[in-house]
């Protein structure tokens, strides 16, 4: 069976950068892998992603946001994640269920229990085998991110709540969620991530 690895963290924490390096590492070692992301990841998801990230002209309530991410996730799981895992691939997914808890729950104040329920429906209880949480100070993330989408334009206190929300999730699920510092040099961070992944790959 495959392996589902999700990457979480605030904007600019280095998810895209590190996923690219993990892909190189896996492909170099001959592991079949698939890189995907949320929102997005399937044709429907690309449409929803455009609404969630790109449209300044729309008002989207926090609860509507939860369901848009949920709709995106249901399609992504069915169309991309489950088939790839069934084929035995190592799937690297840029944001997943924890992002909705962190952003819409801790960031926007939607009830976390409700979000967890929507997540369970959307995923059919598909859980990441491992989640890499890239943690970095909000100032650093914001300075690195270009600040172009709806979430990246949110202010410091919003991102601070999101960061703390992510850390709370990691505290609650230490077996699944591994916190890796997103500060410092890219290669060093990558080595920390590989240390987390190697035992899982060996067991696969
Ligand atoms: N460890 C690092 N040190 C310095 N700059 C970095 C580091 N990791 C990523 N960056 C840069 O910061 C920006 C945001 O990184 P990115 O990987 O896109 O973050 P994310 O996908 O989490 O938003 C990019 O321009 C990237 O090149
Ligand atoms: Mg990114």
CSV table of C-alpha atoms and ligand atoms in Angstrom, one decimal:
chain,number,residue,atom,x,y,z
A,1,UNK,CA,0.0,0.0,0.0
A,2,UNK,CA,1.0,3.6,-0.5
A,3,UNK,CA,1.9,6.2,2.1
A,4,UNK,CA,0.1,9.5,2.6
A,5,UNK,CA,2.4,12.3,3.8
A,6,UNK,CA,0.9,15.7,4.4
A,7,UNK,CA,2.8,18.9,4.8
A,8,UNK,CA,1.3,21.7,6.9
A,9,UNK,CA,2.4,25.1,8.1
A,10,UNK,CA,1.7,28.8,7.7
A,11,UNK,CA,2.4,30.6,4.5
A,12,UNK,CA,6.1,30.9,3.8
A,13,UNK,CA,7.0,28.1,6.2
A,14,UNK,CA,8.7,26.3,3.3
A,15,UNK,CA,6.1,23.6,2.4
A,16,UNK,CA,6.5,23.8,-1.4
A,17,UNK,CA,10.3,24.0,-1.2
A,18,UNK,CA,10.6,21.0,1.1
A,19,UNK,CA,8.1,18.9,-0.9
A,20,UNK,CA,10.2,19.5,-4.0
A,21,UNK,CA,13.3,18.2,-2.2
A,22,UNK,CA,11.4,15.2,-0.7
A,23,UNK,CA,10.3,14.4,-4.2
A,24,UNK,CA,13.9,14.4,-5.5
A,25,UNK,CA,14.9,12.2,-2.6
A,26,UNK,CA,12.1,9.7,-3.2
A,27,UNK,CA,12.6,9.6,-7.0
A,28,UNK,CA,16.3,9.2,-6.5
A,29,UNK,CA,15.6,6.1,-4.3
A,30,UNK,CA,13.1,4.7,-6.9
A,31,UNK,CA,9.9,5.3,-4.9
A,32,UNK,CA,6.9,6.0,-7.1
A,33,UNK,CA,5.6,9.3,-5.8
A,34,UNK,CA,2.8,11.8,-6.5
A,35,UNK,CA,2.8,15.5,-5.5
A,36,UNK,CA,-0.5,17.2,-5.0
A,37,UNK,CA,-2.0,20.0,-3.0
A,38,UNK,CA,-5.1,21.6,-1.5
A,39,UNK,CA,-7.0,23.5,-2.4
A,40,UNK,CA,-6.7,22.2,-5.9
A,41,UNK,CA,-5.5,18.7,-6.9
A,42,UNK,CA,-8.2,17.8,-9.3
A,43,UNK,CA,-10.1,19.7,-12.0
A,44,UNK,CA,-13.0,20.5,-9.7
A,45,UNK,CA,-10.5,21.4,-7.0
A,46,UNK,CA,-8.8,23.9,-9.3
A,47,UNK,CA,-12.1,25.6,-9.8
A,48,UNK,CA,-12.8,25.7,-6.1
A,49,UNK,CA,-9.3,26.8,-5.4
A,50,UNK,CA,-9.8,29.8,-7.8
A,51,UNK,CA,-12.8,30.8,-5.7
A,52,UNK,CA,-11.1,30.3,-2.4
A,53,UNK,CA,-7.8,32.0,-3.2
A,54,UNK,CA,-8.3,34.2,-6.1
A,55,UNK,CA,-11.6,36.0,-6.0
A,56,UNK,CA,-11.6,39.4,-4.3
A,57,UNK,CA,-15.1,40.2,-5.5
A,58,UNK,CA,-16.7,37.4,-3.4
A,59,UNK,CA,-17.8,37.4,0.2
A,60,UNK,CA,-17.2,34.0,1.7
A,61,UNK,CA,-18.4,33.3,5.2
A,62,UNK,CA,-16.1,31.2,7.5
A,63,UNK,CA,-18.6,28.4,7.4
A,64,UNK,CA,-19.0,28.5,3.6
A,65,UNK,CA,-15.2,28.4,3.5
A,66,UNK,CA,-15.2,25.1,5.5
A,67,UNK,CA,-17.6,23.5,3.0
A,68,UNK,CA,-15.8,24.7,0.0
A,69,UNK,CA,-12.6,23.2,1.3
A,70,UNK,CA,-14.7,20.1,2.3
A,71,UNK,CA,-16.0,19.8,-1.3
A,72,UNK,CA,-12.5,20.2,-2.7
A,73,UNK,CA,-11.2,17.5,-0.3
A,74,UNK,CA,-14.0,15.0,-1.0
A,75,UNK,CA,-13.2,15.2,-4.8
A,76,UNK,CA,-9.4,15.2,-4.2
A,77,UNK,CA,-9.6,12.1,-2.0
A,78,UNK,CA,-11.8,10.2,-4.4
A,79,UNK,CA,-10.1,11.2,-7.6
A,80,UNK,CA,-6.5,11.6,-6.7
A,81,UNK,CA,-5.4,10.4,-3.3
A,82,UNK,CA,-7.2,7.0,-3.0
A,83,UNK,CA,-6.2,5.8,-6.5
A,84,UNK,CA,-2.6,6.8,-6.0
A,85,UNK,CA,-2.4,5.1,-2.6
A,86,UNK,CA,-4.0,2.0,-4.1
A,87,UNK,CA,-1.2,2.0,-6.7
A,88,UNK,CA,1.3,2.0,-3.9
A,89,UNK,CA,2.5,5.5,-4.4
A,90,UNK,CA,4.1,7.8,-1.8
A,91,UNK,CA,1.7,10.8,-1.9
A,92,UNK,CA,3.1,14.2,-0.9
A,93,UNK,CA,0.1,16.4,-0.2
A,94,UNK,CA,0.6,20.2,0.4
A,95,UNK,CA,-2.0,20.9,3.1
A,96,UNK,CA,-4.9,18.6,4.1
A,97,UNK,CA,-7.4,18.2,6.9
A,98,UNK,CA,-5.3,19.9,9.6
A,99,UNK,CA,-5.2,23.1,7.5
A,100,UNK,CA,-9.0,23.5,7.8
A,101,UNK,CA,-8.8,23.0,11.6
A,102,UNK,CA,-5.9,25.5,11.8
A,103,UNK,CA,-7.2,28.2,9.4
A,104,UNK,CA,-11.0,28.0,9.6
A,105,UNK,CA,-11.1,26.7,13.1
A,106,UNK,CA,-8.3,28.5,15.1
A,107,UNK,CA,-7.9,31.3,12.5
A,108,UNK,CA,-11.5,32.2,11.8
A,109,UNK,CA,-13.3,30.8,14.8
A,110,UNK,CA,-15.4,28.1,13.3
A,111,UNK,CA,-16.2,25.3,15.8
A,112,UNK,CA,-13.3,22.8,15.6
A,113,UNK,CA,-15.7,19.8,16.3
A,114,UNK,CA,-17.8,20.7,13.3
A,115,UNK,CA,-14.7,21.0,11.1
A,116,UNK,CA,-13.5,17.6,12.3
A,117,UNK,CA,-16.8,16.1,11.3
A,118,UNK,CA,-16.7,17.7,7.8
A,119,UNK,CA,-13.2,16.4,7.5
A,120,UNK,CA,-14.3,12.9,8.3
A,121,UNK,CA,-17.1,13.0,5.7
A,122,UNK,CA,-14.9,14.5,3.1
A,123,UNK,CA,-12.1,12.0,3.5
A,124,UNK,CA,-14.1,8.9,4.4
A,125,UNK,CA,-11.7,8.6,7.3
A,126,UNK,CA,-8.6,8.6,5.2
A,127,UNK,CA,-5.9,9.8,7.5
A,128,UNK,CA,-2.4,10.9,6.7
A,129,UNK,CA,0.2,8.2,7.7
A,130,UNK,CA,2.4,11.1,8.7
A,131,UNK,CA,2.1,14.9,8.8
A,132,UNK,CA,5.1,17.2,8.7
A,133,UNK,CA,4.3,20.5,10.4
A,134,UNK,CA,6.8,23.1,9.3
A,135,UNK,CA,6.7,25.6,12.1
A,136,UNK,CA,8.2,29.0,11.9
A,137,UNK,CA,7.5,32.5,13.3
A,138,UNK,CA,4.8,34.4,11.6
A,139,UNK,CA,7.2,37.3,10.8
A,140,UNK,CA,9.5,34.9,9.0
A,141,UNK,CA,6.7,33.2,7.0
A,142,UNK,CA,5.1,36.5,6.1
A,143,UNK,CA,8.4,38.0,5.0
A,144,UNK,CA,9.0,34.9,2.8
A,145,UNK,CA,5.5,34.6,1.3
A,146,UNK,CA,4.6,37.0,-1.4
A,147,UNK,CA,1.2,37.8,0.1
A,148,UNK,CA,-0.9,37.4,-3.0
A,149,UNK,CA,-3.9,35.2,-2.1
A,150,UNK,CA,-6.8,35.7,0.3
A,151,UNK,CA,-5.1,33.9,3.1
A,152,UNK,CA,-1.7,35.4,2.6
A,153,UNK,CA,-3.2,38.9,2.8
A,154,UNK,CA,-4.6,38.2,6.3
A,155,UNK,CA,-2.8,40.0,9.1
A,156,UNK,CA,-0.3,39.0,11.7
A,157,UNK,CA,-2.8,38.0,14.4
A,158,UNK,CA,-4.7,35.7,12.1
A,159,UNK,CA,-1.5,33.9,11.2
A,160,UNK,CA,-0.5,33.8,14.8
A,161,UNK,CA,-3.7,32.0,15.7
A,162,UNK,CA,-3.2,29.6,12.8
A,163,UNK,CA,0.4,28.8,13.9
A,164,UNK,CA,-0.8,28.2,17.4
A,165,UNK,CA,-3.7,26.0,16.2
A,166,UNK,CA,-1.3,23.9,14.2
A,167,UNK,CA,1.0,23.4,17.3
A,168,UNK,CA,-2.1,22.5,19.3
A,169,UNK,CA,-3.0,19.8,16.8
A,170,UNK,CA,0.6,18.5,16.9
A,171,UNK,CA,0.4,18.4,20.7
A,172,UNK,CA,-2.8,16.4,20.5
A,173,UNK,CA,-1.6,13.9,17.9
A,174,UNK,CA,2.1,13.6,18.5
A,175,UNK,CA,2.3,10.1,16.8
A,176,UNK,CA,1.0,11.4,13.5
A,177,UNK,CA,2.1,15.1,13.5
A,178,UNK,CA,5.9,15.7,13.6
A,179,UNK,CA,6.9,19.3,14.1
A,180,UNK,CA,10.0,20.3,12.1
A,181,UNK,CA,11.4,23.8,12.4
A,182,UNK,CA,11.0,25.8,9.2
A,183,UNK,CA,13.7,28.2,10.3
A,184,UNK,CA,17.2,27.8,9.1
A,185,UNK,CA,18.8,26.5,5.9
A,186,UNK,CA,16.7,24.5,3.4
A,187,UNK,CA,19.1,21.5,3.3
A,188,UNK,CA,19.1,21.2,7.1
A,189,UNK,CA,15.3,21.3,7.3
A,190,UNK,CA,15.2,18.6,4.5
A,191,UNK,CA,17.5,16.3,6.5
A,192,UNK,CA,15.1,16.6,9.5
A,193,UNK,CA,12.2,15.6,7.3
A,194,UNK,CA,14.0,12.7,5.8
A,195,UNK,CA,14.8,11.4,9.3
A,196,UNK,CA,11.1,11.4,10.0
A,197,UNK,CA,10.2,9.7,6.7
A,198,UNK,CA,12.9,7.0,6.4
A,199,UNK,CA,11.5,4.6,9.0
A,200,UNK,CA,8.0,4.8,7.4
A,201,UNK,CA,9.5,4.2,4.0
A,202,UNK,CA,11.4,1.2,5.3
A,203,UNK,CA,8.2,-0.3,6.8
A,204,UNK,CA,6.2,0.3,3.6
B,1,LIG,N1,14.7,27.5,4.6
B,1,LIG,C1,14.5,28.6,3.9
B,1,LIG,N2,15.3,29.6,4.0
B,1,LIG,C2,15.2,30.7,3.2
B,1,LIG,N3,14.2,30.9,2.3
B,1,LIG,C3,13.3,29.9,2.1
B,1,LIG,C4,13.4,28.7,2.9
B,1,LIG,N4,12.5,27.8,2.5
B,1,LIG,C5,11.7,28.5,1.6
B,1,LIG,N5,12.3,29.7,1.3
B,1,LIG,C6,11.7,30.7,0.4
B,1,LIG,O1,10.6,31.3,1.0
B,1,LIG,C7,9.5,31.4,0.0
B,1,LIG,C8,8.3,30.6,0.5
B,1,LIG,O2,8.7,29.3,0.5
B,1,LIG,P1,7.6,28.2,0.1
B,1,LIG,O3,8.3,26.9,0.0
B,1,LIG,O4,6.9,28.6,-1.1
B,1,LIG,O5,6.6,28.2,1.4
B,1,LIG,P2,5.1,27.7,1.5
B,1,LIG,O6,4.9,26.7,0.4
B,1,LIG,O7,5.0,27.1,2.8
B,1,LIG,O8,4.3,28.9,1.4
B,1,LIG,C9,10.1,30.9,-1.3
B,1,LIG,O9,10.5,32.1,-2.0
B,1,LIG,C10,11.3,30.1,-0.9
B,1,LIG,O10,12.3,30.0,-1.9
B,2,LIG,MG1,3.5,26.6,-1.1
